[in-house]
Amino acid sequence: MKKEGHPDYHWITVTMTDGSTYRTRSTYGKPEAVLNLDIDPRTHPAWTGGTGTLLDRGGRVSRFNNKFGGFLKK
């Protein structure tokens, strides 16, 4: 295998939004770089199950719920 065809993996430190850190191997930056996350699985609603409110502009949300609401109900 060609050596120049592979990325340079090295150790970096990832800092989560709450200040906790962990070390991982990555191609990001230079060796021993620090990657500060703005969004992470501990805070983002996609992972935490957070709920958001939708603004109903022109009845679009209510029309969607009327048409597809049966799929969402458990």
mmCIF file of C-alpha atoms in Angstrom:
data_model
loop_
_atom_site.group_PDB
_atom_site.id
_atom_site.type_symbol
_atom_site.label_atom_id
_atom_site.label_comp_id
_atom_site.label_asym_id
_atom_site.label_seq_id
_atom_site.Cartn_x
_atom_site.Cartn_y
_atom_site.Cartn_z
ATOM 1 C CA MET A 1 0.000 0.000 0.000
ATOM 2 C CA LYS A 2 1.136 3.525 -0.690
ATOM 3 C CA LYS A 3 1.988 5.379 2.495
ATOM 4 C CA GLU A 4 1.010 8.803 1.097
ATOM 5 C CA GLY A 5 -2.524 7.617 0.314
ATOM 6 C CA HIS A 6 -3.582 7.408 3.958
ATOM 7 C CA PRO A 7 -4.518 10.318 6.226
ATOM 8 C CA ASP A 8 -2.348 11.206 9.197
ATOM 9 C CA TYR A 9 -4.236 9.995 12.275
ATOM 10 C CA HIS A 10 -3.048 11.457 15.556
ATOM 11 C CA TRP A 11 -4.345 12.063 19.084
ATOM 12 C CA ILE A 12 -6.517 15.121 19.773
ATOM 13 C CA THR A 13 -8.552 16.286 22.759
ATOM 14 C CA VAL A 14 -12.271 16.956 22.278
ATOM 15 C CA THR A 15 -13.894 19.405 24.717
ATOM 16 C CA MET A 16 -17.669 19.079 25.135
ATOM 17 C CA THR A 17 -19.955 22.051 25.866
ATOM 18 C CA ASP A 18 -20.079 21.185 29.584
ATOM 19 C CA GLY A 19 -16.270 21.286 29.851
ATOM 20 C CA SER A 20 -15.655 17.539 29.953
ATOM 21 C CA THR A 21 -12.938 16.237 27.659
ATOM 22 C CA TYR A 22 -11.865 13.014 26.030
ATOM 23 C CA ARG A 23 -9.023 11.965 23.774
ATOM 24 C CA THR A 24 -9.519 10.349 20.396
ATOM 25 C CA ARG A 25 -7.639 9.738 17.189
ATOM 26 C CA SER A 26 -8.522 12.016 14.302
ATOM 27 C CA THR A 27 -7.252 13.708 11.165
ATOM 28 C CA TYR A 28 -8.353 17.098 12.592
ATOM 29 C CA GLY A 29 -5.601 19.689 13.026
ATOM 30 C CA LYS A 30 -2.183 18.792 14.257
ATOM 31 C CA PRO A 31 -1.184 16.251 16.922
ATOM 32 C CA GLU A 32 -2.452 17.190 20.410
ATOM 33 C CA ALA A 33 -4.881 19.772 18.971
ATOM 34 C CA VAL A 34 -7.999 20.690 20.980
ATOM 35 C CA LEU A 35 -11.413 20.543 19.287
ATOM 36 C CA ASN A 36 -14.035 22.628 21.142
ATOM 37 C CA LEU A 37 -17.586 21.553 20.318
ATOM 38 C CA ASP A 38 -20.432 24.088 20.109
ATOM 39 C CA ILE A 39 -23.064 21.353 19.813
ATOM 40 C CA ASP A 40 -22.719 17.885 21.260
ATOM 41 C CA PRO A 41 -24.914 14.858 22.049
ATOM 42 C CA ARG A 42 -25.387 16.000 25.662
ATOM 43 C CA THR A 43 -27.053 19.277 24.695
ATOM 44 C CA HIS A 44 -28.547 18.966 21.198
ATOM 45 C CA PRO A 45 -32.301 18.231 21.073
ATOM 46 C CA ALA A 46 -31.807 15.586 18.376
ATOM 47 C CA TRP A 47 -30.048 13.389 20.959
ATOM 48 C CA THR A 48 -31.653 14.561 24.190
ATOM 49 C CA GLY A 49 -35.258 14.182 23.017
ATOM 50 C CA GLY A 50 -35.967 17.862 23.530
ATOM 51 C CA THR A 51 -39.180 19.273 22.240
ATOM 52 C CA GLY A 52 -39.517 22.372 20.171
ATOM 53 C CA THR A 53 -42.518 24.351 19.152
ATOM 54 C CA LEU A 54 -43.481 24.885 15.562
ATOM 55 C CA LEU A 55 -44.956 28.148 14.413
ATOM 56 C CA ASP A 56 -48.055 27.558 12.340
ATOM 57 C CA ARG A 57 -47.777 30.022 9.474
ATOM 58 C CA GLY A 58 -50.726 29.911 7.153
ATOM 59 C CA GLY A 59 -52.046 26.654 8.603
ATOM 60 C CA ARG A 60 -49.228 24.565 7.143
ATOM 61 C CA VAL A 61 -48.485 22.673 10.343
ATOM 62 C CA SER A 62 -52.146 21.965 11.040
ATOM 63 C CA ARG A 63 -52.676 20.787 7.439
ATOM 64 C CA PHE A 64 -49.658 18.495 7.766
ATOM 65 C CA ASN A 65 -50.948 17.124 11.079
ATOM 66 C CA ASN A 66 -54.400 16.554 9.588
ATOM 67 C CA LYS A 67 -52.951 14.690 6.624
ATOM 68 C CA PHE A 68 -50.211 12.683 8.359
ATOM 69 C CA GLY A 69 -51.155 12.865 12.043
ATOM 70 C CA GLY A 70 -52.225 9.217 12.147
ATOM 71 C CA PHE A 71 -48.624 8.132 11.505
ATOM 72 C CA LEU A 72 -47.343 10.053 14.499
ATOM 73 C CA LYS A 73 -49.861 8.840 17.070
ATOM 74 C CA LYS A 74 -48.904 5.788 19.069
#
